[in-house]
């Protein structure tokens, strides 16, 4: 695909999924390669630093952007994965494939990943079980004990892990010593201290 058409396609996919503010951050990363938060802030006019951080967080949640940790001489940078943008339009194909091969439990599980990006196992099982119960029962008929459905979801999860459709997500917990919220900042604006190497 020619570069201008490819970039326009990627911008449209991000805009449809996340909105204009996130798209403006993605455009900077798409055009300039890996960037620091400071460089992104300078390149995106009329967008606050908070909006840029939230946009980066949303893109990281969906594996579209990756944080590359720097050191004292080199700052942290953010890198855009173009193939993950392309993946967003293939969601229906993945869902149909998984549904045909592994059943409705696996279908709802993959749907949750497509919607939310990274999820904990507990949250994934809860959301998938909720979808199964909503499909099978009305609110009045819903059983008190949903362990039958939860067990089926856990079995589907194990199959998807074994077949490598699901893998453990990279987390920042191994790379950072502490995460603390300053009393001067709003909740959600964490200060992160890197572990010395």
XYZ file of N, CA and C in Angstrom:
591
model
N 0.856 -1.176 0.000
C 0.000 0.000 0.000
C 0.898 1.234 0.000
N 0.557 2.230 -0.791
C 1.339 3.456 -0.823
C 1.275 4.148 0.531
N 2.380 4.788 0.889
C 2.507 5.399 2.217
C 1.365 6.364 2.568
N 1.002 7.328 1.717
C -0.088 8.248 2.100
C -1.425 7.526 2.314
N -1.733 6.557 1.464
C -2.983 5.807 1.622
C -2.954 4.965 2.888
N -1.822 4.359 3.157
C -1.688 3.536 4.366
C -1.872 4.389 5.619
N -1.220 5.539 5.653
C -1.343 6.421 6.817
C -2.776 6.924 6.989
N -3.424 7.268 5.883
C -4.809 7.728 5.958
C -5.712 6.597 6.476
N -5.470 5.390 6.014
C -6.227 4.227 6.477
C -6.037 4.027 7.979
N -4.792 4.074 8.463
C -4.519 3.890 9.894
C -5.168 4.994 10.730
N -5.094 6.231 10.254
C -5.739 7.334 10.983
C -7.244 7.116 11.084
N -7.862 6.671 10.005
C -9.307 6.443 9.999
C -9.701 5.325 10.970
N -8.921 4.262 11.014
C -9.218 3.153 11.930
C -9.113 3.621 13.376
N -8.060 4.362 13.700
C -7.886 4.869 15.067
C -8.990 5.868 15.408
N -9.339 6.744 14.487
C -10.398 7.739 14.735
C -11.737 7.044 14.997
N -12.060 6.028 14.216
C -13.321 5.312 14.410
C -13.358 4.576 15.749
N -12.216 4.104 16.198
C -12.167 3.332 17.442
C -12.028 4.196 18.687
N -11.260 5.294 18.600
C -10.883 6.035 19.806
C -11.234 7.521 19.798
N -11.527 8.108 18.666
C -11.852 9.528 18.626
C -10.702 10.387 18.136
N -10.947 11.693 18.080
C -10.005 12.621 17.439
C -8.762 12.917 18.272
N -8.899 13.009 19.598
C -7.732 13.332 20.428
C -6.708 12.202 20.358
N -7.160 10.975 20.502
C -6.256 9.827 20.435
C -5.656 9.729 19.032
N -6.454 10.048 18.025
C -5.956 10.015 16.650
C -4.823 11.011 16.444
N -4.944 12.192 17.039
C -3.880 13.187 16.872
C -2.569 12.706 17.497
N -2.648 12.002 18.622
C -1.443 11.433 19.241
C -0.876 10.319 18.354
N -1.748 9.466 17.834
C -1.300 8.378 16.961
C -0.664 8.916 15.682
N -1.199 10.018 15.151
C -0.627 10.616 13.941
C 0.815 11.053 14.161
N 1.092 11.643 15.319
C 2.459 12.082 15.630
C 3.397 10.878 15.663
N 2.964 9.804 16.306
C 3.803 8.605 16.387
C 3.954 7.927 15.030
N 2.894 7.968 14.232
C 2.938 7.366 12.899
C 3.898 8.123 11.995
N 3.864 9.446 12.066
C 4.705 10.270 11.196
C 6.156 10.337 11.661
N 6.362 10.414 12.994
C 7.710 10.678 13.492
C 8.426 9.513 14.128
N 7.793 8.358 14.190
C 8.436 7.219 14.854
C 8.365 7.375 16.366
N 9.212 6.652 17.092
C 9.178 6.720 18.558
C 9.380 8.155 19.056
N 8.540 8.565 20.019
C 8.569 9.928 20.539
C 8.459 9.920 22.060
N 8.951 10.971 22.673
C 8.764 11.174 24.108
C 7.428 11.894 24.319
N 6.934 11.888 25.555
C 5.698 12.604 25.862
C 5.880 14.094 25.575
N 7.046 14.610 25.908
C 7.329 16.034 25.682
C 7.253 16.372 24.193
N 7.818 15.521 23.339
C 7.781 15.762 21.893
C 6.359 15.663 21.350
N 5.597 14.709 21.872
C 4.202 14.564 21.433
C 3.402 15.792 21.838
N 3.624 16.278 23.065
C 2.914 17.457 23.562
C 3.204 18.675 22.684
N 4.453 18.830 22.266
C 4.807 19.954 21.393
C 4.185 19.810 20.011
N 4.075 18.579 19.529
C 3.592 18.341 18.167
C 2.077 18.390 18.026
N 1.365 18.240 19.151
C -0.102 18.220 19.096
C -0.641 19.506 19.723
N -1.058 20.467 18.913
C -1.583 21.714 19.465
C -2.997 21.524 20.032
N -3.346 22.374 20.971
C -4.695 22.409 21.560
C -5.095 21.132 22.282
N -4.137 20.342 22.715
C -4.421 19.133 23.497
C -3.561 19.203 24.754
N -4.186 18.994 25.905
C -3.457 19.093 27.171
C -2.578 17.875 27.395
N -1.622 18.024 28.297
C -0.750 16.914 28.665
C -1.528 15.749 29.248
N -2.570 16.056 30.009
C -3.418 15.002 30.582
C -4.108 14.213 29.481
N -4.639 14.912 28.478
C -5.297 14.227 27.371
C -4.308 13.361 26.589
N -3.080 13.843 26.448
C -2.064 13.064 25.735
C -1.718 11.803 26.517
N -1.547 11.923 27.827
C -1.246 10.751 28.653
C -2.388 9.738 28.625
N -3.620 10.222 28.697
C -4.774 9.325 28.635
C -4.871 8.665 27.261
N -4.544 9.394 26.225
C -4.557 8.832 24.871
C -3.503 7.743 24.737
N -2.306 8.018 25.256
C -1.251 7.004 25.223
C -1.654 5.764 26.022
N -2.298 5.979 27.165
C -2.752 4.856 27.976
C -3.775 4.009 27.220
N -4.720 4.667 26.543
C -5.720 3.930 25.759
C -5.058 3.129 24.644
N -4.100 3.733 23.971
C -3.400 3.030 22.892
C -2.534 1.890 23.429
N -1.948 2.076 24.607
C -1.160 0.998 25.227
C -2.065 -0.145 25.665
N -3.242 0.183 26.176
C -4.194 -0.837 26.619
C -4.553 -1.774 25.461
N -4.604 -1.241 24.259
C -4.966 -2.038 23.085
C -3.747 -2.486 22.289
N -2.573 -2.390 22.883
C -1.318 -2.855 22.283
C -0.954 -2.135 20.987
N -1.497 -0.960 20.782
C -1.165 -0.191 19.589
C 0.113 0.609 19.818
N 0.336 1.011 21.051
C 1.544 1.761 21.420
C 2.281 0.984 22.498
N 3.610 0.992 22.405
C 4.455 0.329 23.395
C 5.401 1.353 24.011
N 5.587 1.245 25.320
C 6.528 2.098 26.029
C 7.909 1.470 25.966
N 8.878 2.241 25.503
C 10.275 1.805 25.505
C 10.987 2.577 26.615
N 11.385 1.856 27.663
C 12.016 2.502 28.811
C 13.415 2.978 28.472
N 13.704 4.193 28.882
C 15.036 4.742 28.702
C 15.835 4.608 29.978
N 16.890 5.374 30.089
C 17.692 5.412 31.317
C 17.997 6.875 31.616
N 19.019 7.139 32.447
C 19.327 8.529 32.799
C 19.708 9.363 31.584
N 20.379 8.759 30.613
C 20.839 9.514 29.449
C 19.812 9.540 28.316
N 18.848 8.653 28.360
C 17.879 8.541 27.274
C 16.466 8.456 27.863
N 15.549 9.337 27.456
C 14.196 9.333 28.045
C 13.336 8.179 27.511
N 12.231 7.936 28.206
C 11.258 6.936 27.750
C 10.621 7.413 26.448
N 10.388 6.482 25.539
C 9.732 6.815 24.276
C 8.539 5.892 24.057
N 7.636 6.330 23.200
C 6.450 5.557 22.837
C 6.538 5.216 21.360
N 6.263 3.954 21.052
C 6.383 3.447 19.685
C 5.033 2.900 19.231
N 4.602 3.256 18.022
C 3.325 2.808 17.467
C 3.526 1.522 16.673
N 2.683 0.507 16.937
C 2.702 -0.756 16.187
C 1.613 -0.702 15.128
N 2.001 -0.489 13.892
C 1.043 -0.342 12.799
C 0.233 -1.608 12.576
N 0.838 -2.773 12.769
C 0.118 -4.025 12.542
C -1.041 -4.203 13.523
N -0.943 -3.594 14.710
C -2.033 -3.691 15.675
C -3.213 -2.801 15.263
N -2.951 -1.738 14.532
C -4.044 -0.931 13.985
C -4.762 -1.735 12.908
N -3.975 -2.381 12.062
C -4.556 -3.212 11.002
C -5.386 -4.348 11.605
N -4.920 -4.897 12.700
C -5.624 -5.988 13.390
C -7.029 -5.578 13.823
N -7.228 -4.306 14.167
C -8.539 -3.856 14.660
C -9.647 -4.063 13.642
N -9.353 -3.985 12.345
C -10.414 -4.200 11.362
C -10.650 -5.682 11.101
N -9.773 -6.531 11.578
C -9.926 -7.977 11.382
C -10.674 -8.652 12.525
N -11.121 -7.906 13.527
C -11.819 -8.495 14.678
C -12.924 -9.460 14.287
N -13.834 -9.083 13.382
C -14.919 -10.012 13.056
C -14.421 -11.354 12.524
N -13.359 -11.326 11.727
C -12.810 -12.580 11.210
C -12.264 -13.457 12.329
N -11.552 -12.846 13.277
C -11.024 -13.613 14.408
C -12.156 -14.207 15.240
N -13.194 -13.415 15.469
C -14.312 -13.873 16.305
C -15.030 -15.048 15.642
N -15.276 -14.957 14.343
C -15.940 -16.058 13.634
C -15.076 -17.309 13.660
N -13.790 -17.160 13.418
C -12.875 -18.306 13.443
C -12.883 -18.990 14.806
N -12.735 -18.212 15.864
C -12.718 -18.768 17.226
C -14.059 -19.406 17.562
N -15.141 -18.778 17.179
C -16.476 -19.321 17.454
C -16.668 -20.670 16.779
N -16.263 -20.778 15.528
C -16.405 -22.045 14.796
C -15.523 -23.145 15.365
N -14.333 -22.778 15.813
C -13.384 -23.782 16.277
C -13.570 -24.164 17.744
N -13.935 -23.200 18.613
C -13.945 -23.448 20.061
C -15.286 -23.204 20.753
N -16.276 -22.652 20.066
C -17.589 -22.480 20.681
C -17.850 -21.075 21.188
N -19.062 -20.913 21.757
C -19.508 -19.572 22.132
C -18.752 -18.999 23.320
N -18.262 -19.842 24.243
C -17.486 -19.318 25.372
C -16.237 -18.614 24.861
N -15.538 -19.266 23.947
C -14.315 -18.692 23.382
C -14.636 -17.460 22.535
N -15.776 -17.494 21.848
C -16.187 -16.340 21.026
C -16.347 -15.097 21.892
N -17.059 -15.233 23.016
C -17.254 -14.078 23.890
C -15.941 -13.630 24.525
N -15.060 -14.582 24.786
C -13.767 -14.247 25.376
C -12.946 -13.392 24.411
N -12.874 -13.809 23.159
C -12.117 -13.050 22.160
C -12.784 -11.702 21.904
N -14.115 -11.662 21.946
C -14.825 -10.394 21.788
C -14.420 -9.418 22.890
N -14.290 -9.901 24.117
C -13.862 -9.053 25.235
C -12.456 -8.513 25.001
N -11.543 -9.356 24.505
C -10.193 -8.885 24.205
C -10.213 -7.825 23.113
N -11.034 -8.033 22.099
C -11.115 -7.059 21.012
C -11.651 -5.718 21.505
N -12.588 -5.753 22.448
C -13.171 -4.528 22.989
C -12.239 -3.801 23.931
N -11.589 -4.552 24.823
C -10.873 -3.936 25.936
C -9.355 -4.008 25.844
N -8.805 -4.780 24.945
C -7.357 -4.941 24.919
C -6.922 -5.887 26.018
N -6.046 -5.430 26.897
C -5.541 -6.276 27.981
C -6.583 -6.399 29.089
N -6.779 -7.623 29.585
C -7.690 -7.883 30.696
C -7.052 -8.898 31.632
N -7.377 -8.797 32.915
C -6.942 -9.834 33.852
C -7.779 -11.077 33.603
N -7.272 -12.220 34.015
C -8.004 -13.468 33.823
C -9.354 -13.410 34.539
N -9.362 -12.893 35.762
C -10.600 -12.804 36.542
C -11.638 -11.947 35.826
N -11.234 -10.791 35.343
C -12.163 -9.891 34.655
C -12.653 -10.524 33.355
N -11.777 -11.216 32.655
C -12.150 -11.884 31.416
C -13.207 -12.960 31.673
N -12.996 -13.772 32.706
C -13.956 -14.829 33.041
C -15.288 -14.218 33.472
N -15.250 -13.171 34.278
C -16.487 -12.508 34.722
C -17.275 -11.952 33.543
N -16.612 -11.217 32.664
C -17.298 -10.616 31.520
C -17.857 -11.671 30.575
N -17.080 -12.709 30.311
C -17.526 -13.770 29.411
C -18.706 -14.523 30.010
N -18.638 -14.819 31.297
C -19.747 -15.506 31.966
C -21.009 -14.646 31.922
N -20.853 -13.345 32.123
C -22.000 -12.434 32.058
C -22.645 -12.469 30.676
N -21.837 -12.479 29.612
C -22.382 -12.551 28.255
C -23.131 -13.863 28.024
N -22.561 -14.954 28.507
C -23.224 -16.251 28.344
C -24.572 -16.286 29.064
N -24.594 -15.752 30.275
C -25.842 -15.736 31.035
C -26.887 -14.836 30.375
N -26.459 -13.708 29.843
C -27.391 -12.800 29.164
C -27.970 -13.447 27.911
N -27.168 -14.269 27.239
C -27.633 -14.945 26.031
C -28.650 -16.040 26.358
N -28.417 -16.770 27.439
C -29.247 -17.934 27.758
C -30.478 -17.627 28.598
N -30.401 -16.625 29.465
C -31.481 -16.395 30.426
C -31.953 -14.949 30.390
N -33.217 -14.777 30.816
C -33.691 -13.430 31.088
C -33.209 -13.068 32.496
N -33.391 -11.835 32.891
C -32.934 -11.406 34.215
C -33.623 -12.205 35.311
N -34.915 -12.476 35.134
C -35.662 -13.221 36.145
C -35.237 -14.680 36.230
N -34.832 -15.267 35.106
C -34.465 -16.686 35.068
C -33.013 -16.953 35.455
N -32.214 -15.912 35.555
C -30.779 -16.105 35.798
C -30.541 -16.903 37.072
N -29.719 -17.960 36.998
C -29.479 -18.787 38.172
C -28.600 -18.076 39.201
N -28.796 -18.453 40.450
C -27.979 -17.907 41.538
C -26.526 -18.353 41.394
N -26.364 -19.624 41.054
C -25.030 -20.206 40.948
C -24.623 -20.255 39.475
N -23.645 -19.443 39.096
C -23.200 -19.436 37.699
C -21.896 -20.215 37.512
N -21.588 -21.109 38.453
C -20.319 -21.846 38.397
C -20.240 -22.757 37.173
N -21.393 -23.281 36.707
C -21.384 -24.132 35.511
C -20.847 -23.345 34.313
N -21.330 -22.132 34.176
C -20.879 -21.299 33.067
C -19.430 -20.850 33.269
N -19.082 -20.512 34.502
C -17.702 -20.104 34.791
C -16.717 -21.215 34.498
N -17.081 -22.450 34.853
C -16.199 -23.596 34.565
C -15.996 -23.770 33.070
N -17.072 -23.602 32.295
C -16.963 -23.712 30.837
C -16.068 -22.610 30.271
N -16.164 -21.427 30.836
C -15.333 -20.308 30.379
C -13.863 -20.572 30.707
N -13.590 -21.071 31.901
C -12.209 -21.388 32.293
C -11.626 -22.455 31.373
N -12.424 -23.453 31.011
C -11.952 -24.500 30.090
C -11.652 -23.909 28.711
N -12.516 -23.022 28.245
C -12.269 -22.357 26.960
C -10.999 -21.509 27.034
N -10.807 -20.824 28.165
C -9.599 -20.025 28.369
C -8.347 -20.904 28.257
N -8.376 -22.058 28.913
C -7.224 -22.965 28.877
C -6.943 -23.454 27.456
N -8.004 -23.736 26.694
C -7.815 -24.170 25.304
C -7.155 -23.064 24.476
N -7.640 -21.831 24.654
C -7.093 -20.718 23.881
C -5.641 -20.417 24.256
N -5.307 -20.599 25.523
C -3.913 -20.419 25.950
C -3.046 -21.519 25.349
N -3.531 -22.761 25.432
C -2.774 -23.903 24.905
C -2.512 -23.760 23.408
N -3.519 -23.276 22.684
C -3.380 -23.097 21.234
C -2.723 -21.768 20.871
N -2.322 -20.992 21.872
C -1.600 -19.730 21.734
C -2.407 -18.617 21.056
N -3.729 -18.648 21.240
C -4.563 -17.524 20.828
C -4.517 -16.427 21.887
N -4.258 -16.827 23.124
C -4.146 -15.890 24.233
C -2.775 -16.085 24.850
N -2.118 -14.977 25.193
C -0.837 -15.064 25.878
C -0.822 -14.045 27.011
N 0.095 -14.242 27.920
C 0.231 -13.319 29.036
C 0.717 -11.973 28.516
N 0.061 -10.923 28.968
C 0.397 -9.572 28.510
C 1.639 -9.058 29.212
N 2.373 -8.216 28.514
C 3.492 -7.517 29.133
C 2.911 -6.501 30.104
N 3.489 -6.419 31.279
C 3.012 -5.445 32.257
C 4.167 -4.574 32.706
N 3.826 -3.474 33.313
C 4.849 -2.579 33.838
C 5.272 -2.969 35.246
N 4.588 -3.918 35.869
C 4.872 -4.243 37.259
C 6.283 -4.774 37.450
N 6.826 -5.450 36.470
C 8.183 -5.976 36.597
C 9.242 -4.902 36.374
N 8.844 -3.797 35.774
C 9.815 -2.784 35.397
C 9.863 -1.604 36.348
N 8.897 -1.505 37.252
C 8.835 -0.358 38.135
C 8.775 -0.780 39.590
N 9.445 -0.029 40.410
C 9.528 -0.308 41.841
C 8.268 0.136 42.567
N 7.836 1.362 42.346
C 6.663 1.876 43.038
C 5.819 2.699 42.091
N 4.551 2.744 42.385
C 3.639 3.635 41.689
C 2.905 4.381 42.787
N 3.052 5.701 42.814
C 2.405 6.472 43.865
C 1.647 7.634 43.253
N 0.580 8.027 43.922
C -0.222 9.158 43.456
C 0.069 10.338 44.366
N 0.548 11.412 43.777
C 0.835 12.617 44.531
C -0.471 13.256 44.974
N -0.483 13.841 46.146
C -1.709 14.468 46.643
C -2.061 15.725 45.848
N -1.103 16.288 45.139
C -1.360 17.490 44.353
C -1.992 17.168 42.999
N -1.916 15.903 42.581
C -2.431 15.526 41.276
C -3.754 14.802 41.425
N -4.518 14.802 40.357
C -5.771 14.068 40.349
C -5.469 12.571 40.319
N -6.404 11.785 40.817
C -6.250 10.336 40.768
C -6.157 9.915 39.313
N -5.252 9.017 39.009
C -5.044 8.564 37.644
C -3.765 9.113 37.041
N -3.203 10.131 37.656
C -1.956 10.693 37.162
C -0.835 10.197 38.072
N -0.404 8.983 37.854
C 0.578 8.353 38.722
C 1.991 8.812 38.389
N 2.805 8.889 39.437
C 4.229 9.116 39.239
C 4.890 7.748 39.345
N 5.724 7.434 38.389
C 6.340 6.121 38.343
C 7.843 6.273 38.470
N 8.431 5.488 39.380
C 9.875 5.518 39.573
C 10.459 4.242 38.998
N 11.417 4.391 38.106
C 12.040 3.228 37.487
C 13.004 2.554 38.469
N 13.104 1.243 38.353
C 14.038 0.494 39.173
C 15.447 0.741 38.625
N 16.395 1.064 39.484
C 17.746 1.276 38.977
C 18.339 -0.040 38.470
N 19.079 0.050 37.374
C 19.695 -1.173 36.796
C 21.142 -1.272 37.130
